[in-house]
């Protein structure tokens, strides 16, 4: 049985940041003890909610559990210093178990045979999708950084379904063009790459007809530490997410729902596939 793991996803919530600040201020100033207790309890409840959801979610498969552990254990800082990767890829980039299982559930419910991932990192979401695909199913994962792709490949090859996952190295838009030229279509498309590229990835998917009929697009980090609704600009690239979210909201051709899983997930399908009346 995979061990319980706190992925600290509550830290994405700006309420958590402000509560920590309020707790700090309460310790520096004379405030009623019951107010201090309420602040501490609110912090605990945010943490406990995430832990409860984690505990109520299916545990990762042995292969997925191993990949998650190896991602946290990998010497990313050394790899960056030694030039094996071009930037310090922190484990915070990893799709957590709860979101991985959401992606897996959607892939399974879609009866998908072909899946596309834009933004590989160490392969957590690719592996989750691959586990839900039939034996002849395939995941194509796009990754711009060869060093990271090599790490992911080493992790994925240890899993029973690693052979279902193909990694394409290079700029994602170039890879999407190649896939379109091959007339490939995907039942599930997961976007979790550079945030400034989200708008063009979305447009290219529809312009190049890469989404199969009845297909679903899953987009990660659409709440971006709360910046789109708080206006705090806690993250440096949150403006790109705001632009993307606004574009999807204006798109009358799609049915969409945003859910507050981890750092926010957008689920998107063609309107014709959801409104059958």
mmCIF file of N, CA, C and O in Angstrom, residues 158-232:
data_model
loop_
_atom_site.group_PDB
_atom_site.id
_atom_site.type_symbol
_atom_site.label_atom_id
_atom_site.label_comp_id
_atom_site.label_asym_id
_atom_site.label_seq_id
_atom_site.Cartn_x
_atom_site.Cartn_y
_atom_site.Cartn_z
ATOM 1 N N UNK A 158 10.323 2.075 -16.157
ATOM 2 C CA UNK A 158 10.240 1.111 -15.051
ATOM 3 C C UNK A 158 8.802 0.686 -14.778
ATOM 4 O O UNK A 158 8.562 -0.182 -13.940
ATOM 5 N N UNK A 159 7.839 1.321 -15.452
ATOM 6 C CA UNK A 159 6.431 0.997 -15.224
ATOM 7 C C UNK A 159 5.944 -0.025 -16.251
ATOM 8 O O UNK A 159 6.497 -0.113 -17.353
ATOM 9 N N UNK A 160 4.890 -0.764 -15.918
ATOM 10 C CA UNK A 160 4.354 -1.758 -16.848
ATOM 11 C C UNK A 160 3.745 -1.157 -18.107
ATOM 12 O O UNK A 160 3.568 -1.860 -19.104
ATOM 13 N N UNK A 161 3.421 0.154 -18.083
ATOM 14 C CA UNK A 161 2.756 0.777 -19.229
ATOM 15 C C UNK A 161 3.637 1.831 -19.890
ATOM 16 O O UNK A 161 3.161 2.609 -20.726
ATOM 17 N N UNK A 162 4.904 1.853 -19.532
ATOM 18 C CA UNK A 162 5.808 2.845 -20.110
ATOM 19 C C UNK A 162 5.888 2.775 -21.615
ATOM 20 O O UNK A 162 6.143 3.791 -22.282
ATOM 21 N N UNK A 163 5.657 1.586 -22.176
ATOM 22 C CA UNK A 163 5.730 1.418 -23.633
ATOM 23 C C UNK A 163 4.585 2.125 -24.357
ATOM 24 O O UNK A 163 4.638 2.327 -25.579
ATOM 25 N N UNK A 164 3.552 2.539 -23.616
ATOM 26 C CA UNK A 164 2.435 3.265 -24.236
ATOM 27 C C UNK A 164 2.740 4.745 -24.413
ATOM 28 O O UNK A 164 1.973 5.463 -25.061
ATOM 29 N N UNK A 165 3.838 5.225 -23.831
ATOM 30 C CA UNK A 165 4.116 6.659 -23.779
ATOM 31 C C UNK A 165 5.253 7.017 -24.725
ATOM 32 O O UNK A 165 6.373 6.515 -24.597
ATOM 33 N N UNK A 166 4.939 7.898 -25.671
ATOM 34 C CA UNK A 166 5.940 8.425 -26.603
ATOM 35 C C UNK A 166 6.254 9.864 -26.221
ATOM 36 O O UNK A 166 5.348 10.669 -26.003
ATOM 37 N N UNK A 167 7.527 10.192 -26.119
ATOM 38 C CA UNK A 167 7.947 11.547 -25.772
ATOM 39 C C UNK A 167 8.485 12.246 -27.015
ATOM 40 O O UNK A 167 9.365 11.725 -27.698
ATOM 41 N N UNK A 168 7.935 13.427 -27.299
ATOM 42 C CA UNK A 168 8.428 14.259 -28.389
ATOM 43 C C UNK A 168 9.160 15.447 -27.775
ATOM 44 O O UNK A 168 8.584 16.193 -26.978
ATOM 45 N N UNK A 169 10.419 15.628 -28.140
ATOM 46 C CA UNK A 169 11.238 16.688 -27.568
ATOM 47 C C UNK A 169 11.304 17.872 -28.537
ATOM 48 O O UNK A 169 11.569 17.687 -29.731
ATOM 49 N N UNK A 170 11.068 19.052 -28.006
ATOM 50 C CA UNK A 170 11.118 20.258 -28.827
ATOM 51 C C UNK A 170 10.012 21.207 -28.440
ATOM 52 O O UNK A 170 9.161 20.885 -27.591
ATOM 53 N N UNK A 171 9.977 22.401 -29.029
ATOM 54 C CA UNK A 171 8.896 23.354 -28.748
ATOM 55 C C UNK A 171 7.530 22.733 -29.025
ATOM 56 O O UNK A 171 7.328 22.087 -30.064
ATOM 57 N N UNK A 172 6.607 22.936 -28.118
ATOM 58 C CA UNK A 172 5.312 22.272 -28.220
ATOM 59 C C UNK A 172 4.558 22.635 -29.497
ATOM 60 O O UNK A 172 3.922 21.766 -30.117
ATOM 61 N N UNK A 173 4.612 23.893 -29.911
ATOM 62 C CA UNK A 173 3.886 24.282 -31.115
ATOM 63 C C UNK A 173 4.416 23.555 -32.351
ATOM 64 O O UNK A 173 3.639 23.155 -33.228
ATOM 65 N N UNK A 174 5.735 23.367 -32.416
ATOM 66 C CA UNK A 174 6.317 22.597 -33.529
ATOM 67 C C UNK A 174 5.826 21.161 -33.506
ATOM 68 O O UNK A 174 5.483 20.588 -34.555
ATOM 69 N N UNK A 175 5.790 20.577 -32.302
ATOM 70 C CA UNK A 175 5.324 19.188 -32.177
ATOM 71 C C UNK A 175 3.855 19.066 -32.541
ATOM 72 O O UNK A 175 3.438 18.087 -33.175
ATOM 73 N N UNK A 176 3.055 20.062 -32.157
ATOM 74 C CA UNK A 176 1.634 20.036 -32.513
ATOM 75 C C UNK A 176 1.452 20.096 -34.028
ATOM 76 O O UNK A 176 0.557 19.426 -34.582
ATOM 77 N N UNK A 177 2.268 20.869 -34.694
ATOM 78 C CA UNK A 177 2.208 20.944 -36.157
ATOM 79 C C UNK A 177 2.518 19.576 -36.770
ATOM 80 O O UNK A 177 1.853 19.141 -37.727
ATOM 81 N N UNK A 178 3.516 18.894 -36.234
ATOM 82 C CA UNK A 178 3.890 17.570 -36.744
ATOM 83 C C UNK A 178 2.750 16.583 -36.543
ATOM 84 O O UNK A 178 2.411 15.801 -37.448
ATOM 85 N N UNK A 179 2.140 16.623 -35.366
ATOM 86 C CA UNK A 179 1.022 15.718 -35.076
ATOM 87 C C UNK A 179 -0.157 16.008 -36.003
ATOM 88 O O UNK A 179 -0.836 15.082 -36.464
ATOM 89 N N UNK A 180 -0.395 17.287 -36.281
ATOM 90 C CA UNK A 180 -1.495 17.661 -37.174
ATOM 91 C C UNK A 180 -1.226 17.180 -38.597
ATOM 92 O O UNK A 180 -2.148 16.722 -39.294
ATOM 93 N N UNK A 181 0.021 17.287 -39.033
ATOM 94 C CA UNK A 181 0.388 16.811 -40.372
ATOM 95 C C UNK A 181 0.155 15.303 -40.499
ATOM 96 O O UNK A 181 -0.159 14.807 -41.586
ATOM 97 N N UNK A 182 0.311 14.599 -39.408
ATOM 98 C CA UNK A 182 0.062 13.150 -39.393
ATOM 99 C C UNK A 182 -1.418 12.833 -39.213
ATOM 100 O O UNK A 182 -1.795 11.676 -39.137
ATOM 101 N N UNK A 183 -2.239 13.883 -39.119
ATOM 102 C CA UNK A 183 -3.692 13.754 -38.942
ATOM 103 C C UNK A 183 -4.048 12.977 -37.673
ATOM 104 O O UNK A 183 -5.019 12.213 -37.646
ATOM 105 N N UNK A 184 -3.286 13.193 -36.638
ATOM 106 C CA UNK A 184 -3.563 12.515 -35.372
ATOM 107 C C UNK A 184 -4.619 13.288 -34.598
ATOM 108 O O UNK A 184 -4.671 14.520 -34.633
ATOM 109 N N UNK A 185 -5.470 12.546 -33.913
ATOM 110 C CA UNK A 185 -6.515 13.129 -33.074
ATOM 111 C C UNK A 185 -6.454 12.468 -31.699
ATOM 112 O O UNK A 185 -6.159 11.274 -31.587
ATOM 113 N N UNK A 186 -6.796 13.248 -30.676
ATOM 114 C CA UNK A 186 -6.642 12.767 -29.311
ATOM 115 C C UNK A 186 -7.952 12.899 -28.540
ATOM 116 O O UNK A 186 -8.640 13.916 -28.616
ATOM 117 N N UNK A 187 -8.252 11.843 -27.800
ATOM 118 C CA UNK A 187 -9.490 11.803 -27.012
ATOM 119 C C UNK A 187 -9.381 12.651 -25.748
ATOM 120 O O UNK A 187 -10.384 13.199 -25.274
ATOM 121 N N UNK A 188 -8.187 12.721 -25.200
ATOM 122 C CA UNK A 188 -7.925 13.541 -24.019
ATOM 123 C C UNK A 188 -6.647 14.332 -24.272
ATOM 124 O O UNK A 188 -5.640 13.764 -24.716
ATOM 125 N N UNK A 189 -6.691 15.633 -23.992
ATOM 126 C CA UNK A 189 -5.507 16.491 -24.127
ATOM 127 C C UNK A 189 -5.307 17.209 -22.804
ATOM 128 O O UNK A 189 -6.218 17.882 -22.305
ATOM 129 N N UNK A 190 -4.131 17.044 -22.229
ATOM 130 C CA UNK A 190 -3.801 17.663 -20.948
ATOM 131 C C UNK A 190 -2.736 18.731 -21.170
ATOM 132 O O UNK A 190 -1.670 18.444 -21.722
ATOM 133 N N UNK A 191 -3.030 19.957 -20.748
ATOM 134 C CA UNK A 191 -2.104 21.079 -20.927
ATOM 135 C C UNK A 191 -1.531 21.492 -19.579
ATOM 136 O O UNK A 191 -2.270 21.890 -18.674
ATOM 137 N N UNK A 192 -0.219 21.392 -19.459
ATOM 138 C CA UNK A 192 0.470 21.797 -18.232
ATOM 139 C C UNK A 192 1.908 22.162 -18.589
ATOM 140 O O UNK A 192 2.855 21.514 -18.147
ATOM 141 N N UNK A 193 2.058 23.190 -19.403
ATOM 142 C CA UNK A 193 3.390 23.606 -19.867
ATOM 143 C C UNK A 193 3.581 25.080 -19.523
ATOM 144 O O UNK A 193 2.980 25.586 -18.570
ATOM 145 N N UNK A 194 4.434 25.768 -20.272
ATOM 146 C CA UNK A 194 4.668 27.190 -20.019
ATOM 147 C C UNK A 194 3.360 27.960 -20.158
ATOM 148 O O UNK A 194 2.635 27.817 -21.144
ATOM 149 N N UNK A 195 3.054 28.758 -19.163
ATOM 150 C CA UNK A 195 1.744 29.396 -19.091
ATOM 151 C C UNK A 195 1.530 30.428 -20.199
ATOM 152 O O UNK A 195 0.400 30.626 -20.658
ATOM 153 N N UNK A 196 2.605 31.068 -20.643
ATOM 154 C CA UNK A 196 2.469 32.049 -21.716
ATOM 155 C C UNK A 196 2.091 31.385 -23.039
ATOM 156 O O UNK A 196 1.653 32.078 -23.964
ATOM 157 N N UNK A 197 2.253 30.085 -23.135
ATOM 158 C CA UNK A 197 1.903 29.371 -24.356
ATOM 159 C C UNK A 197 0.494 28.823 -24.378
ATOM 160 O O UNK A 197 0.029 28.328 -25.417
ATOM 161 N N UNK A 198 -0.233 28.922 -23.259
ATOM 162 C CA UNK A 198 -1.555 28.301 -23.158
ATOM 163 C C UNK A 198 -2.516 28.761 -24.256
ATOM 164 O O UNK A 198 -3.227 27.942 -24.858
ATOM 165 N N UNK A 199 -2.575 30.061 -24.495
ATOM 166 C CA UNK A 199 -3.524 30.585 -25.472
ATOM 167 C C UNK A 199 -3.266 29.993 -26.854
ATOM 168 O O UNK A 199 -4.198 29.528 -27.526
ATOM 169 N N UNK A 200 -2.004 29.968 -27.272
ATOM 170 C CA UNK A 200 -1.690 29.456 -28.600
ATOM 171 C C UNK A 200 -1.860 27.950 -28.677
ATOM 172 O O UNK A 200 -2.262 27.421 -29.721
ATOM 173 N N UNK A 201 -1.563 27.233 -27.588
ATOM 174 C CA UNK A 201 -1.792 25.785 -27.589
ATOM 175 C C UNK A 201 -3.274 25.495 -27.811
ATOM 176 O O UNK A 201 -3.648 24.627 -28.612
ATOM 177 N N UNK A 202 -4.112 26.219 -27.085
ATOM 178 C CA UNK A 202 -5.558 26.030 -27.190
ATOM 179 C C UNK A 202 -6.044 26.318 -28.614
ATOM 180 O O UNK A 202 -6.792 25.531 -29.209
ATOM 181 N N UNK A 203 -5.607 27.433 -29.165
ATOM 182 C CA UNK A 203 -6.023 27.793 -30.527
ATOM 183 C C UNK A 203 -5.546 26.763 -31.540
ATOM 184 O O UNK A 203 -6.297 26.378 -32.452
ATOM 185 N N UNK A 204 -4.314 26.297 -31.378
ATOM 186 C CA UNK A 204 -3.751 25.326 -32.329
ATOM 187 C C UNK A 204 -4.502 24.009 -32.275
ATOM 188 O O UNK A 204 -4.745 23.375 -33.315
ATOM 189 N N UNK A 205 -4.885 23.586 -31.076
ATOM 190 C CA UNK A 205 -5.630 22.328 -30.926
ATOM 191 C C UNK A 205 -6.889 22.348 -31.784
ATOM 192 O O UNK A 205 -7.205 21.367 -32.482
ATOM 193 N N UNK A 206 -7.611 23.471 -31.759
ATOM 194 C CA UNK A 206 -8.855 23.548 -32.521
ATOM 195 C C UNK A 206 -8.608 23.889 -33.993
ATOM 196 O O UNK A 206 -9.278 23.336 -34.882
ATOM 197 N N UNK A 207 -7.655 24.752 -34.256
ATOM 198 C CA UNK A 207 -7.366 25.105 -35.653
ATOM 199 C C UNK A 207 -6.841 23.910 -36.443
ATOM 200 O O UNK A 207 -7.141 23.766 -37.638
ATOM 201 N N UNK A 208 -6.063 23.051 -35.784
ATOM 202 C CA UNK A 208 -5.475 21.882 -36.446
ATOM 203 C C UNK A 208 -6.296 20.615 -36.237
ATOM 204 O O UNK A 208 -5.881 19.530 -36.646
ATOM 205 N N UNK A 209 -7.450 20.763 -35.582
ATOM 206 C CA UNK A 209 -8.384 19.641 -35.409
ATOM 207 C C UNK A 209 -7.711 18.452 -34.704
ATOM 208 O O UNK A 209 -7.875 17.299 -35.107
ATOM 209 N N UNK A 210 -6.994 18.742 -33.638
ATOM 210 C CA UNK A 210 -6.283 17.694 -32.893
ATOM 211 C C UNK A 210 -7.165 17.012 -31.853
ATOM 212 O O UNK A 210 -6.835 15.914 -31.389
ATOM 213 N N UNK A 211 -8.262 17.640 -31.474
ATOM 214 C CA UNK A 211 -9.163 17.048 -30.487
ATOM 215 C C UNK A 211 -10.190 16.167 -31.193
ATOM 216 O O UNK A 211 -10.919 16.622 -32.070
ATOM 217 N N UNK A 212 -10.224 14.906 -30.815
ATOM 218 C CA UNK A 212 -11.147 13.953 -31.439
ATOM 219 C C UNK A 212 -12.594 14.298 -31.072
ATOM 220 O O UNK A 212 -12.846 14.978 -30.079
ATOM 221 N N UNK A 213 -13.550 13.829 -31.862
ATOM 222 C CA UNK A 213 -14.952 13.983 -31.486
ATOM 223 C C UNK A 213 -15.187 13.401 -30.087
ATOM 224 O O UNK A 213 -14.627 12.372 -29.738
ATOM 225 N N UNK A 214 -15.990 14.072 -29.297
ATOM 226 C CA UNK A 214 -16.260 13.685 -27.906
ATOM 227 C C UNK A 214 -15.018 13.818 -27.014
ATOM 228 O O UNK A 214 -14.974 13.280 -25.913
ATOM 229 N N UNK A 215 -14.015 14.550 -27.479
ATOM 230 C CA UNK A 215 -12.778 14.686 -26.722
ATOM 231 C C UNK A 215 -12.864 15.705 -25.595
ATOM 232 O O UNK A 215 -13.744 16.576 -25.570
ATOM 233 N N UNK A 216 -11.917 15.602 -24.670
ATOM 234 C CA UNK A 216 -11.876 16.480 -23.497
ATOM 235 C C UNK A 216 -10.492 17.102 -23.361
ATOM 236 O O UNK A 216 -9.479 16.415 -23.509
ATOM 237 N N UNK A 217 -10.465 18.400 -23.072
ATOM 238 C CA UNK A 217 -9.219 19.103 -22.766
ATOM 239 C C UNK A 217 -9.177 19.371 -21.267
ATOM 240 O O UNK A 217 -10.163 19.829 -20.679
ATOM 241 N N UNK A 218 -8.050 19.053 -20.659
ATOM 242 C CA UNK A 218 -7.823 19.314 -19.238
ATOM 243 C C UNK A 218 -6.677 20.309 -19.141
ATOM 244 O O UNK A 218 -5.618 20.088 -19.720
ATOM 245 N N UNK A 219 -6.884 21.408 -18.428
ATOM 246 C CA UNK A 219 -5.853 22.440 -18.322
ATOM 247 C C UNK A 219 -5.514 22.676 -16.854
ATOM 248 O O UNK A 219 -6.407 22.892 -16.025
ATOM 249 N N UNK A 220 -4.233 22.637 -16.534
ATOM 250 C CA UNK A 220 -3.783 22.773 -15.149
ATOM 251 C C UNK A 220 -3.379 24.211 -14.831
ATOM 252 O O UNK A 220 -3.112 25.018 -15.725
ATOM 253 N N UNK A 221 -3.346 24.515 -13.536
ATOM 254 C CA UNK A 221 -2.847 25.801 -13.000
ATOM 255 C C UNK A 221 -3.684 27.011 -13.403
ATOM 256 O O UNK A 221 -3.162 28.121 -13.496
ATOM 257 N N UNK A 222 -4.975 26.814 -13.601
ATOM 258 C CA UNK A 222 -5.799 27.933 -14.064
ATOM 259 C C UNK A 222 -6.235 28.863 -12.920
ATOM 260 O O UNK A 222 -6.824 29.919 -13.181
ATOM 261 N N UNK A 223 -5.931 28.493 -11.676
ATOM 262 C CA UNK A 223 -6.164 29.415 -10.561
ATOM 263 C C UNK A 223 -4.871 30.116 -10.137
ATOM 264 O O UNK A 223 -4.914 31.100 -9.407
ATOM 265 N N UNK A 224 -3.754 29.605 -10.542
ATOM 266 C CA UNK A 224 -2.432 30.232 -10.391
ATOM 267 C C UNK A 224 -2.264 30.955 -9.050
ATOM 268 O O UNK A 224 -2.128 32.173 -8.980
ATOM 269 N N UNK A 225 -2.311 30.168 -7.979
ATOM 270 C CA UNK A 225 -2.132 30.684 -6.610
ATOM 271 C C UNK A 225 -3.120 31.788 -6.255
ATOM 272 O O UNK A 225 -2.850 32.636 -5.409
ATOM 273 N N UNK A 226 -4.279 31.759 -6.914
ATOM 274 C CA UNK A 226 -5.338 32.716 -6.608
ATOM 275 C C UNK A 226 -5.248 34.031 -7.340
ATOM 276 O O UNK A 226 -6.149 34.878 -7.224
ATOM 277 N N UNK A 227 -4.203 34.247 -8.122
ATOM 278 C CA UNK A 227 -4.004 35.544 -8.772
ATOM 279 C C UNK A 227 -5.152 35.969 -9.688
ATOM 280 O O UNK A 227 -5.505 37.162 -9.720
ATOM 281 N N UNK A 228 -5.764 35.066 -10.469
ATOM 282 C CA UNK A 228 -6.824 35.519 -11.383
ATOM 283 C C UNK A 228 -8.009 36.181 -10.677
ATOM 284 O O UNK A 228 -8.663 37.042 -11.264
ATOM 285 N N UNK A 229 -8.304 35.798 -9.430
ATOM 286 C CA UNK A 229 -9.429 36.419 -8.742
ATOM 287 C C UNK A 229 -9.001 37.356 -7.610
ATOM 288 O O UNK A 229 -9.774 38.223 -7.202
ATOM 289 N N UNK A 230 -7.772 37.216 -7.115
ATOM 290 C CA UNK A 230 -7.317 38.101 -6.038
ATOM 291 C C UNK A 230 -6.663 39.370 -6.565
ATOM 292 O O UNK A 230 -6.645 40.394 -5.878
ATOM 293 N N UNK A 231 -6.095 39.274 -7.777
ATOM 294 C CA UNK A 231 -5.381 40.419 -8.336
ATOM 295 C C UNK A 231 -4.070 40.720 -7.638
ATOM 296 O O UNK A 231 -3.505 41.802 -7.821
ATOM 297 N N UNK A 232 -3.544 39.756 -6.877
ATOM 298 C CA UNK A 232 -2.355 40.019 -6.067
ATOM 299 C C UNK A 232 -1.040 39.859 -6.833
ATOM 300 O O UNK A 232 -0.008 40.311 -6.373
#
